[in-house]
Amino acid sequence: MGQHADALNTATAAIAKGTLTDRPLTDGPPPTVNVLGVGVSAINMAIALSTIEGWIARRERHYVTITGVHGIMECQDDAELRAIHNRAGLVTPDGMPLVWLSWLNGRAHVDRVYGPDLMLALCERSCERGYRHFFYGGNDGVAAELRDRLVARYPSLKVAGIYTPPFRPLTEEEDEAVIARINASGADLVWVGLSTPKQERWMATHLGRLHACAMIGVGAAFDFHAGLKPQAPHWMQRAGLEWLFRTVCEPRRLGARYLKNNPRFLGLIALQLLGLKRYAVTR
């Protein structure tokens, strides 16, 4: 996992050289780039970390959507999901196409904020600052394995709790019990591993009901850091080819998704860039 821990080190080195800011470029929330009606945060890893840590310091409550092409395309056919993204505290550019579009829009400081890297970076920060983490999601045993591996890597990490929901909607009573459990744990950060769009809907529904300052939907990061699925090599990630690696690893589950989404995304982006189709960012 060393190649992914390099993301925080790279950001820190760039800040030291003055080539990368660790603060939003305006007061308040970071600016956004309109990608097919989704306001993608114009951020890098350093800005993401400072923004989330600011929420914790001020005891504000927000959720974070880790968004790539798949998430953007899910929003095209679902106005409520698009609004959920646009109400998020951060919509991180999880895929390189979103980074490249940010550059085209004059946001040269933007870099990929990859969910698994953000998890490791915040775990590392937590060892110094005492943030408490709750892990919600994954298949049976995944959250426990994730917890054990992260604690082995970061011995002073404070894990407030884990919960694996059943493969059905929770009853109202079950949901209230889970909310009470998370709140009683004193968690500052709730990591949600339910996959898109289920995790985004869950976070939006629970905003204001949970005391945690940040809910972060990271999907496959649970499986990656639990050692159950491989991550794409760093060079493939930087080249925007992670989708190809994941398709080879899981062709039956992901092949149809990418075959449908990628060409459609390229076509719609071309129309937006040429000014032939306009999108409003609505909340």
PDB file of C-alpha atoms in Angstrom:
ATOM      1  CA  MET A   1       0.000   0.000   0.000  1.00  0.00           C
ATOM      2  CA  GLY A   2       3.039   2.253   0.031  1.00  0.00           C
ATOM      3  CA  GLN A   3       2.339   3.781  -3.372  1.00  0.00           C
ATOM      4  CA  HIS A   4      -0.944   5.194  -2.092  1.00  0.00           C
ATOM      5  CA  ALA A   5       0.560   6.685   1.057  1.00  0.00           C
ATOM      6  CA  ASP A   6       2.792   8.669  -1.314  1.00  0.00           C
ATOM      7  CA  ALA A   7      -0.160  10.931  -2.126  1.00  0.00           C
ATOM      8  CA  LEU A   8       0.035  12.742   1.216  1.00  0.00           C
ATOM      9  CA  ASN A   9       3.831  12.925   1.062  1.00  0.00           C
ATOM     10  CA  THR A  10       3.681  14.400  -2.444  1.00  0.00           C
ATOM     11  CA  ALA A  11       1.157  17.015  -1.376  1.00  0.00           C
ATOM     12  CA  THR A  12       3.236  17.967   1.661  1.00  0.00           C
ATOM     13  CA  ALA A  13       6.379  18.351  -0.451  1.00  0.00           C
ATOM     14  CA  ALA A  14       4.541  20.491  -2.982  1.00  0.00           C
ATOM     15  CA  ILE A  15       3.256  22.777  -0.246  1.00  0.00           C
ATOM     16  CA  ALA A  16       6.809  23.213   1.029  1.00  0.00           C
ATOM     17  CA  LYS A  17       7.936  24.233  -2.471  1.00  0.00           C
ATOM     18  CA  GLY A  18       5.044  26.654  -2.821  1.00  0.00           C
ATOM     19  CA  THR A  19       3.581  24.835  -5.831  1.00  0.00           C
ATOM     20  CA  LEU A  20       0.476  23.553  -4.076  1.00  0.00           C
ATOM     21  CA  THR A  21      -1.811  25.286  -1.623  1.00  0.00           C
ATOM     22  CA  ASP A  22      -3.186  23.561   1.457  1.00  0.00           C
ATOM     23  CA  ARG A  23      -6.051  26.057   1.730  1.00  0.00           C
ATOM     24  CA  PRO A  24      -9.128  26.722  -0.378  1.00  0.00           C
ATOM     25  CA  LEU A  25      -8.577  29.594  -2.788  1.00  0.00           C
ATOM     26  CA  THR A  26     -11.572  31.518  -1.382  1.00  0.00           C
ATOM     27  CA  ASP A  27     -13.125  31.955   2.040  1.00  0.00           C
ATOM     28  CA  GLY A  28     -15.727  29.325   2.832  1.00  0.00           C
ATOM     29  CA  PRO A  29     -16.206  26.163   0.786  1.00  0.00           C
ATOM     30  CA  PRO A  30     -13.718  25.488  -2.015  1.00  0.00           C
ATOM     31  CA  PRO A  31     -14.798  26.634  -5.491  1.00  0.00           C
ATOM     32  CA  THR A  32     -16.274  24.068  -7.841  1.00  0.00           C
ATOM     33  CA  VAL A  33     -16.099  23.076 -11.498  1.00  0.00           C
ATOM     34  CA  ASN A  34     -19.377  22.330 -13.267  1.00  0.00           C
ATOM     35  CA  VAL A  35     -19.120  18.828 -14.737  1.00  0.00           C
ATOM     36  CA  LEU A  36     -22.438  17.939 -16.388  1.00  0.00           C
ATOM     37  CA  GLY A  37     -24.353  19.718 -13.630  1.00  0.00           C
ATOM     38  CA  VAL A  38     -22.318  18.354 -10.719  1.00  0.00           C
ATOM     39  CA  GLY A  39     -20.211  20.879  -8.830  1.00  0.00           C
ATOM     40  CA  VAL A  40     -16.890  19.056  -8.431  1.00  0.00           C
ATOM     41  CA  SER A  41     -14.712  20.649  -5.744  1.00  0.00           C
ATOM     42  CA  ALA A  42     -11.594  22.326  -7.135  1.00  0.00           C
ATOM     43  CA  ILE A  43      -9.283  20.732  -4.594  1.00  0.00           C
ATOM     44  CA  ASN A  44      -6.268  18.519  -4.067  1.00  0.00           C
ATOM     45  CA  MET A  45      -5.437  16.177  -1.204  1.00  0.00           C
ATOM     46  CA  ALA A  46      -4.012  18.936   0.973  1.00  0.00           C
ATOM     47  CA  ILE A  47      -7.109  21.115   0.591  1.00  0.00           C
ATOM     48  CA  ALA A  48      -9.377  18.133   1.261  1.00  0.00           C
ATOM     49  CA  LEU A  49      -7.540  17.367   4.488  1.00  0.00           C
ATOM     50  CA  SER A  50      -7.532  20.959   5.730  1.00  0.00           C
ATOM     51  CA  THR A  51     -11.225  21.361   4.876  1.00  0.00           C
ATOM     52  CA  ILE A  52     -12.275  18.220   6.756  1.00  0.00           C
ATOM     53  CA  GLU A  53     -10.063  19.056   9.714  1.00  0.00           C
ATOM     54  CA  GLY A  54     -11.630  22.517   9.764  1.00  0.00           C
ATOM     55  CA  TRP A  55     -15.065  20.937  10.083  1.00  0.00           C
ATOM     56  CA  ILE A  56     -13.859  18.877  13.037  1.00  0.00           C
ATOM     57  CA  ALA A  57     -12.288  21.912  14.717  1.00  0.00           C
ATOM     58  CA  ARG A  58     -15.523  23.902  14.312  1.00  0.00           C
ATOM     59  CA  ARG A  59     -17.778  20.874  14.991  1.00  0.00           C
ATOM     60  CA  GLU A  60     -19.586  21.357  11.685  1.00  0.00           C
ATOM     61  CA  ARG A  61     -21.393  18.457  10.025  1.00  0.00           C
ATOM     62  CA  HIS A  62     -20.952  17.621   6.357  1.00  0.00           C
ATOM     63  CA  TYR A  63     -20.655  14.664   4.011  1.00  0.00           C
ATOM     64  CA  VAL A  64     -18.117  13.991   1.273  1.00  0.00           C
ATOM     65  CA  THR A  65     -18.843  12.300  -2.040  1.00  0.00           C
ATOM     66  CA  ILE A  66     -15.827  10.655  -3.678  1.00  0.00           C
ATOM     67  CA  THR A  67     -16.812  11.127  -7.298  1.00  0.00           C
ATOM     68  CA  GLY A  68     -15.508   9.809 -10.609  1.00  0.00           C
ATOM     69  CA  VAL A  69     -17.077   9.303 -14.016  1.00  0.00           C
ATOM     70  CA  HIS A  70     -19.422   6.614 -12.654  1.00  0.00           C
ATOM     71  CA  GLY A  71     -20.855   8.989 -10.050  1.00  0.00           C
ATOM     72  CA  ILE A  72     -21.243  11.817 -12.556  1.00  0.00           C
ATOM     73  CA  MET A  73     -23.099   9.537 -14.959  1.00  0.00           C
ATOM     74  CA  GLU A  74     -25.387   8.169 -12.233  1.00  0.00           C
ATOM     75  CA  CYS A  75     -26.390  11.791 -11.622  1.00  0.00           C
ATOM     76  CA  GLN A  76     -27.414  12.318 -15.254  1.00  0.00           C
ATOM     77  CA  ASP A  77     -30.523  10.185 -14.893  1.00  0.00           C
ATOM     78  CA  ASP A  78     -31.337  11.051 -11.276  1.00  0.00           C
ATOM     79  CA  ALA A  79     -31.999  14.688 -10.373  1.00  0.00           C
ATOM     80  CA  GLU A  80     -32.203  13.948  -6.646  1.00  0.00           C
ATOM     81  CA  LEU A  81     -28.835  12.183  -6.675  1.00  0.00           C
ATOM     82  CA  ARG A  82     -27.359  15.156  -8.519  1.00  0.00           C
ATOM     83  CA  ALA A  83     -28.758  17.477  -5.839  1.00  0.00           C
ATOM     84  CA  ILE A  84     -27.319  15.219  -3.119  1.00  0.00           C
ATOM     85  CA  HIS A  85     -23.876  15.623  -4.674  1.00  0.00           C
ATOM     86  CA  ASN A  86     -24.303  19.371  -4.962  1.00  0.00           C
ATOM     87  CA  ARG A  87     -25.264  19.668  -1.292  1.00  0.00           C
ATOM     88  CA  ALA A  88     -22.126  17.819  -0.181  1.00  0.00           C
ATOM     89  CA  GLY A  89     -19.431  19.614   1.769  1.00  0.00           C
ATOM     90  CA  LEU A  90     -16.932  18.266  -0.768  1.00  0.00           C
ATOM     91  CA  VAL A  91     -17.297  16.474  -4.096  1.00  0.00           C
ATOM     92  CA  THR A  92     -13.776  15.186  -4.575  1.00  0.00           C
ATOM     93  CA  PRO A  93     -12.293  14.618  -8.062  1.00  0.00           C
ATOM     94  CA  ASP A  94     -11.751  10.885  -7.649  1.00  0.00           C
ATOM     95  CA  GLY A  95     -11.050  10.214 -11.342  1.00  0.00           C
ATOM     96  CA  MET A  96      -8.414  11.761 -13.579  1.00  0.00           C
ATOM     97  CA  PRO A  97     -10.996  12.911 -16.172  1.00  0.00           C
ATOM     98  CA  LEU A  98     -12.417  15.241 -13.510  1.00  0.00           C
ATOM     99  CA  VAL A  99      -8.915  16.521 -12.746  1.00  0.00           C
ATOM    100  CA  TRP A 100      -8.262  17.200 -16.436  1.00  0.00           C
ATOM    101  CA  LEU A 101     -11.571  19.041 -16.772  1.00  0.00           C
ATOM    102  CA  SER A 102     -10.654  21.159 -13.746  1.00  0.00           C
ATOM    103  CA  TRP A 103      -7.373  22.082 -15.431  1.00  0.00           C
ATOM    104  CA  LEU A 104      -9.266  23.070 -18.589  1.00  0.00           C
ATOM    105  CA  ASN A 105     -11.351  25.367 -16.391  1.00  0.00           C
ATOM    106  CA  GLY A 106      -8.260  27.162 -15.090  1.00  0.00           C
ATOM    107  CA  ARG A 107      -7.895  25.255 -11.805  1.00  0.00           C
ATOM    108  CA  ALA A 108      -4.270  24.217 -12.194  1.00  0.00           C
ATOM    109  CA  HIS A 109      -3.889  23.339  -8.500  1.00  0.00           C
ATOM    110  CA  VAL A 110      -6.465  20.527  -8.671  1.00  0.00           C
ATOM    111  CA  ASP A 111      -5.253  16.955  -8.267  1.00  0.00           C
ATOM    112  CA  ARG A 112      -6.936  13.640  -7.726  1.00  0.00           C
ATOM    113  CA  VAL A 113      -8.439  13.036  -4.285  1.00  0.00           C
ATOM    114  CA  TYR A 114      -8.732   9.254  -4.359  1.00  0.00           C
ATOM    115  CA  GLY A 115     -10.954   7.754  -1.671  1.00  0.00           C
ATOM    116  CA  PRO A 116      -8.535   5.056  -0.443  1.00  0.00           C
ATOM    117  CA  ASP A 117      -5.719   7.624  -0.226  1.00  0.00           C
ATOM    118  CA  LEU A 118      -7.938  10.056   1.686  1.00  0.00           C
ATOM    119  CA  MET A 119      -8.746   7.306   4.180  1.00  0.00           C
ATOM    120  CA  LEU A 120      -5.069   6.585   4.825  1.00  0.00           C
ATOM    121  CA  ALA A 121      -4.182  10.266   5.035  1.00  0.00           C
ATOM    122  CA  LEU A 122      -6.880  10.967   7.623  1.00  0.00           C
ATOM    123  CA  CYS A 123      -5.921   7.872   9.607  1.00  0.00           C
ATOM    124  CA  GLU A 124      -2.335   9.124   9.682  1.00  0.00           C
ATOM    125  CA  ARG A 125      -3.442  12.592  10.817  1.00  0.00           C
ATOM    126  CA  SER A 126      -5.661  11.008  13.453  1.00  0.00           C
ATOM    127  CA  CYS A 127      -2.704   9.401  15.186  1.00  0.00           C
ATOM    128  CA  GLU A 128      -1.516  12.893  16.124  1.00  0.00           C
ATOM    129  CA  ARG A 129      -4.874  14.593  16.601  1.00  0.00           C
ATOM    130  CA  GLY A 130      -6.995  11.893  18.174  1.00  0.00           C
ATOM    131  CA  TYR A 131      -9.862  11.757  15.673  1.00  0.00           C
ATOM    132  CA  ARG A 132     -12.218   8.848  16.212  1.00  0.00           C
ATOM    133  CA  HIS A 133     -13.357   6.719  13.243  1.00  0.00           C
ATOM    134  CA  PHE A 134     -16.484   4.631  12.642  1.00  0.00           C
ATOM    135  CA  PHE A 135     -16.690   2.216   9.683  1.00  0.00           C
ATOM    136  CA  TYR A 136     -20.173   1.573   8.269  1.00  0.00           C
ATOM    137  CA  GLY A 137     -20.644  -0.843   5.385  1.00  0.00           C
ATOM    138  CA  GLY A 138     -18.924  -3.656   3.542  1.00  0.00           C
ATOM    139  CA  ASN A 139     -19.829  -7.315   3.309  1.00  0.00           C
ATOM    140  CA  ASP A 140     -19.732  -9.590   6.343  1.00  0.00           C
ATOM    141  CA  GLY A 141     -16.343  -9.415   8.036  1.00  0.00           C
ATOM    142  CA  VAL A 142     -14.948  -6.668   5.804  1.00  0.00           C
ATOM    143  CA  ALA A 143     -15.275  -3.793   8.283  1.00  0.00           C
ATOM    144  CA  ALA A 144     -13.626  -5.885  11.007  1.00  0.00           C
ATOM    145  CA  GLU A 145     -10.724  -6.821   8.723  1.00  0.00           C
ATOM    146  CA  LEU A 146     -10.393  -3.197   7.625  1.00  0.00           C
ATOM    147  CA  ARG A 147     -10.267  -2.062  11.244  1.00  0.00           C
ATOM    148  CA  ASP A 148      -7.657  -4.658  12.174  1.00  0.00           C
ATOM    149  CA  ARG A 149      -5.394  -3.794   9.239  1.00  0.00           C
ATOM    150  CA  LEU A 150      -5.629  -0.054   9.805  1.00  0.00           C
ATOM    151  CA  VAL A 151      -4.883  -0.413  13.520  1.00  0.00           C
ATOM    152  CA  ALA A 152      -1.902  -2.631  12.668  1.00  0.00           C
ATOM    153  CA  ARG A 153      -0.646   0.081  10.332  1.00  0.00           C
ATOM    154  CA  TYR A 154      -1.511   2.986  12.672  1.00  0.00           C
ATOM    155  CA  PRO A 155      -1.289   1.582  16.237  1.00  0.00           C
ATOM    156  CA  SER A 156      -2.620   4.740  17.900  1.00  0.00           C
ATOM    157  CA  LEU A 157      -5.648   4.975  15.589  1.00  0.00           C
ATOM    158  CA  LYS A 158      -8.912   5.306  17.521  1.00  0.00           C
ATOM    159  CA  VAL A 159     -11.643   3.146  15.993  1.00  0.00           C
ATOM    160  CA  ALA A 160     -14.927   4.071  17.652  1.00  0.00           C
ATOM    161  CA  GLY A 161     -16.867   1.213  16.091  1.00  0.00           C
ATOM    162  CA  ILE A 162     -17.922  -0.771  13.026  1.00  0.00           C
ATOM    163  CA  TYR A 163     -21.270  -1.845  11.617  1.00  0.00           C
ATOM    164  CA  THR A 164     -22.140  -4.074   8.673  1.00  0.00           C
ATOM    165  CA  PRO A 165     -25.730  -3.489   7.550  1.00  0.00           C
ATOM    166  CA  PRO A 166     -27.812  -6.384   6.183  1.00  0.00           C
ATOM    167  CA  PHE A 167     -28.549  -6.752   2.462  1.00  0.00           C
ATOM    168  CA  ARG A 168     -31.952  -5.121   2.834  1.00  0.00           C
ATOM    169  CA  PRO A 169     -33.228  -1.732   3.945  1.00  0.00           C
ATOM    170  CA  LEU A 170     -33.059  -1.217   7.692  1.00  0.00           C
ATOM    171  CA  THR A 171     -36.311  -0.864   9.545  1.00  0.00           C
ATOM    172  CA  GLU A 172     -36.930   2.490  11.190  1.00  0.00           C
ATOM    173  CA  GLU A 173     -36.149   0.960  14.580  1.00  0.00           C
ATOM    174  CA  GLU A 174     -32.913  -0.604  13.312  1.00  0.00           C
ATOM    175  CA  ASP A 175     -31.826   2.668  11.742  1.00  0.00           C
ATOM    176  CA  GLU A 176     -32.497   4.603  14.939  1.00  0.00           C
ATOM    177  CA  ALA A 177     -30.454   2.035  16.864  1.00  0.00           C
ATOM    178  CA  VAL A 178     -27.527   2.422  14.454  1.00  0.00           C
ATOM    179  CA  ILE A 179     -27.701   6.216  14.718  1.00  0.00           C
ATOM    180  CA  ALA A 180     -27.662   5.969  18.509  1.00  0.00           C
ATOM    181  CA  ARG A 181     -24.723   3.558  18.350  1.00  0.00           C
ATOM    182  CA  ILE A 182     -22.651   5.824  16.111  1.00  0.00           C
ATOM    183  CA  ASN A 183     -23.456   8.902  18.187  1.00  0.00           C
ATOM    184  CA  ALA A 184     -22.629   7.113  21.438  1.00  0.00           C
ATOM    185  CA  SER A 185     -19.257   6.100  19.990  1.00  0.00           C
ATOM    186  CA  GLY A 186     -18.094   9.716  19.803  1.00  0.00           C
ATOM    187  CA  ALA A 187     -16.929   9.274  16.205  1.00  0.00           C
ATOM    188  CA  ASP A 188     -15.577  12.345  14.422  1.00  0.00           C
ATOM    189  CA  LEU A 189     -15.455  10.597  11.042  1.00  0.00           C
ATOM    190  CA  VAL A 190     -17.864   8.016   9.644  1.00  0.00           C
ATOM    191  CA  TRP A 191     -16.555   6.048   6.660  1.00  0.00           C
ATOM    192  CA  VAL A 192     -19.379   4.699   4.501  1.00  0.00           C
ATOM    193  CA  GLY A 193     -18.693   1.731   2.241  1.00  0.00           C
ATOM    194  CA  LEU A 194     -21.972   0.995   0.448  1.00  0.00           C
ATOM    195  CA  SER A 195     -21.065   1.817  -3.188  1.00  0.00           C
ATOM    196  CA  THR A 196     -22.544   4.566  -5.357  1.00  0.00           C
ATOM    197  CA  PRO A 197     -25.342   5.699  -5.278  1.00  0.00           C
ATOM    198  CA  LYS A 198     -26.467   3.912  -2.124  1.00  0.00           C
ATOM    199  CA  GLN A 199     -23.799   5.512   0.089  1.00  0.00           C
ATOM    200  CA  GLU A 200     -24.572   9.037  -1.135  1.00  0.00           C
ATOM    201  CA  ARG A 201     -28.262   8.602  -0.352  1.00  0.00           C
ATOM    202  CA  TRP A 202     -27.429   7.188   3.076  1.00  0.00           C
ATOM    203  CA  MET A 203     -25.174  10.126   3.949  1.00  0.00           C
ATOM    204  CA  ALA A 204     -27.699  12.720   2.783  1.00  0.00           C
ATOM    205  CA  THR A 205     -30.457  11.040   4.796  1.00  0.00           C
ATOM    206  CA  HIS A 206     -28.334  10.922   7.944  1.00  0.00           C
ATOM    207  CA  LEU A 207     -26.839  14.407   7.781  1.00  0.00           C
ATOM    208  CA  GLY A 208     -27.936  16.241  10.922  1.00  0.00           C
ATOM    209  CA  ARG A 209     -28.889  12.997  12.658  1.00  0.00           C
ATOM    210  CA  LEU A 210     -25.312  11.906  13.276  1.00  0.00           C
ATOM    211  CA  HIS A 211     -23.009  13.930  15.513  1.00  0.00           C
ATOM    212  CA  ALA A 212     -19.903  13.091  13.474  1.00  0.00           C
ATOM    213  CA  CYS A 213     -18.383  16.032  11.622  1.00  0.00           C
ATOM    214  CA  ALA A 214     -17.787  14.160   8.374  1.00  0.00           C
ATOM    215  CA  MET A 215     -19.369  11.213   6.629  1.00  0.00           C
ATOM    216  CA  ILE A 216     -17.179  10.072   3.744  1.00  0.00           C
ATOM    217  CA  GLY A 217     -18.458   7.642   1.115  1.00  0.00           C
ATOM    218  CA  VAL A 218     -15.509   5.567  -0.041  1.00  0.00           C
ATOM    219  CA  GLY A 219     -17.071   2.426  -1.546  1.00  0.00           C
ATOM    220  CA  ALA A 220     -14.370   0.006  -2.665  1.00  0.00           C
ATOM    221  CA  ALA A 221     -11.804   1.451  -0.237  1.00  0.00           C
ATOM    222  CA  PHE A 222     -13.174  -0.977   2.355  1.00  0.00           C
ATOM    223  CA  ASP A 223     -12.260  -3.953   0.157  1.00  0.00           C
ATOM    224  CA  PHE A 224      -8.930  -2.453  -0.939  1.00  0.00           C
ATOM    225  CA  HIS A 225      -7.634  -1.746   2.550  1.00  0.00           C
ATOM    226  CA  ALA A 226      -9.078  -4.991   3.926  1.00  0.00           C
ATOM    227  CA  GLY A 227      -6.847  -6.769   1.405  1.00  0.00           C
ATOM    228  CA  LEU A 228      -9.739  -8.315  -0.523  1.00  0.00           C
ATOM    229  CA  LYS A 229      -9.289  -6.561  -3.875  1.00  0.00           C
ATOM    230  CA  PRO A 230      -6.182  -5.208  -5.636  1.00  0.00           C
ATOM    231  CA  GLN A 231      -5.751  -1.561  -6.518  1.00  0.00           C
ATOM    232  CA  ALA A 232      -4.619  -0.414  -9.933  1.00  0.00           C
ATOM    233  CA  PRO A 233      -0.896   0.393 -10.300  1.00  0.00           C
ATOM    234  CA  HIS A 234      -0.149   4.045  -9.666  1.00  0.00           C
ATOM    235  CA  TRP A 235       0.794   4.704 -13.298  1.00  0.00           C
ATOM    236  CA  MET A 236      -2.575   3.400 -14.481  1.00  0.00           C
ATOM    237  CA  GLN A 237      -4.363   5.611 -11.976  1.00  0.00           C
ATOM    238  CA  ARG A 238      -2.461   8.705 -13.137  1.00  0.00           C
ATOM    239  CA  ALA A 239      -3.119   7.843 -16.787  1.00  0.00           C
ATOM    240  CA  GLY A 240      -6.863   7.608 -16.174  1.00  0.00           C
ATOM    241  CA  LEU A 241      -6.858   3.858 -16.811  1.00  0.00           C
ATOM    242  CA  GLU A 242      -8.012   2.550 -13.449  1.00  0.00           C
ATOM    243  CA  TRP A 243     -11.328   1.642 -15.078  1.00  0.00           C
ATOM    244  CA  LEU A 244      -9.480  -0.769 -17.396  1.00  0.00           C
ATOM    245  CA  PHE A 245      -7.673  -2.464 -14.505  1.00  0.00           C
ATOM    246  CA  ARG A 246     -10.891  -2.864 -12.542  1.00  0.00           C
ATOM    247  CA  THR A 247     -12.712  -4.219 -15.595  1.00  0.00           C
ATOM    248  CA  VAL A 248     -10.043  -6.892 -16.059  1.00  0.00           C
ATOM    249  CA  CYS A 249     -10.340  -7.805 -12.363  1.00  0.00           C
ATOM    250  CA  GLU A 250     -14.158  -7.833 -12.289  1.00  0.00           C
ATOM    251  CA  PRO A 251     -15.421  -8.088 -15.893  1.00  0.00           C
ATOM    252  CA  ARG A 252     -18.889  -9.408 -15.100  1.00  0.00           C
ATOM    253  CA  ARG A 253     -19.648  -6.744 -12.498  1.00  0.00           C
ATOM    254  CA  LEU A 254     -17.956  -3.713 -14.054  1.00  0.00           C
ATOM    255  CA  GLY A 255     -17.664  -4.369 -17.788  1.00  0.00           C
ATOM    256  CA  ALA A 256     -21.195  -3.261 -18.664  1.00  0.00           C
ATOM    257  CA  ARG A 257     -20.898  -0.194 -16.422  1.00  0.00           C
ATOM    258  CA  TYR A 258     -17.828   1.154 -18.167  1.00  0.00           C
ATOM    259  CA  LEU A 259     -19.052   0.171 -21.629  1.00  0.00           C
ATOM    260  CA  LYS A 260     -22.185   2.231 -21.020  1.00  0.00           C
ATOM    261  CA  ASN A 261     -20.798   5.149 -19.018  1.00  0.00           C
ATOM    262  CA  ASN A 262     -17.458   6.015 -20.601  1.00  0.00           C
ATOM    263  CA  PRO A 263     -18.577   6.726 -24.204  1.00  0.00           C
ATOM    264  CA  ARG A 264     -21.652   8.586 -22.975  1.00  0.00           C
ATOM    265  CA  PHE A 265     -19.531  10.700 -20.623  1.00  0.00           C
ATOM    266  CA  LEU A 266     -17.150  11.654 -23.427  1.00  0.00           C
ATOM    267  CA  GLY A 267     -20.025  12.630 -25.696  1.00  0.00           C
ATOM    268  CA  LEU A 268     -21.775  14.777 -23.096  1.00  0.00           C
ATOM    269  CA  ILE A 269     -18.534  16.452 -22.016  1.00  0.00           C
ATOM    270  CA  ALA A 270     -17.759  17.319 -25.637  1.00  0.00           C
ATOM    271  CA  LEU A 271     -21.162  18.982 -25.948  1.00  0.00           C
ATOM    272  CA  GLN A 272     -20.625  20.902 -22.702  1.00  0.00           C
ATOM    273  CA  LEU A 273     -17.126  22.073 -23.660  1.00  0.00           C
ATOM    274  CA  LEU A 274     -18.343  23.201 -27.085  1.00  0.00           C
ATOM    275  CA  GLY A 275     -21.180  25.140 -25.497  1.00  0.00           C
ATOM    276  CA  LEU A 276     -23.790  23.054 -27.284  1.00  0.00           C
ATOM    277  CA  LYS A 277     -25.345  21.829 -24.034  1.00  0.00           C
ATOM    278  CA  ARG A 278     -25.534  23.735 -20.762  1.00  0.00           C
ATOM    279  CA  TYR A 279     -25.934  22.377 -17.265  1.00  0.00           C
ATOM    280  CA  ALA A 280     -27.042  24.124 -14.086  1.00  0.00           C
ATOM    281  CA  VAL A 281     -25.612  23.109 -10.714  1.00  0.00           C
ATOM    282  CA  THR A 282     -28.748  22.778  -8.583  1.00  0.00           C
ATOM    283  CA  ARG A 283     -28.977  21.847  -4.932  1.00  0.00           C
TER     284      ARG A 283
END
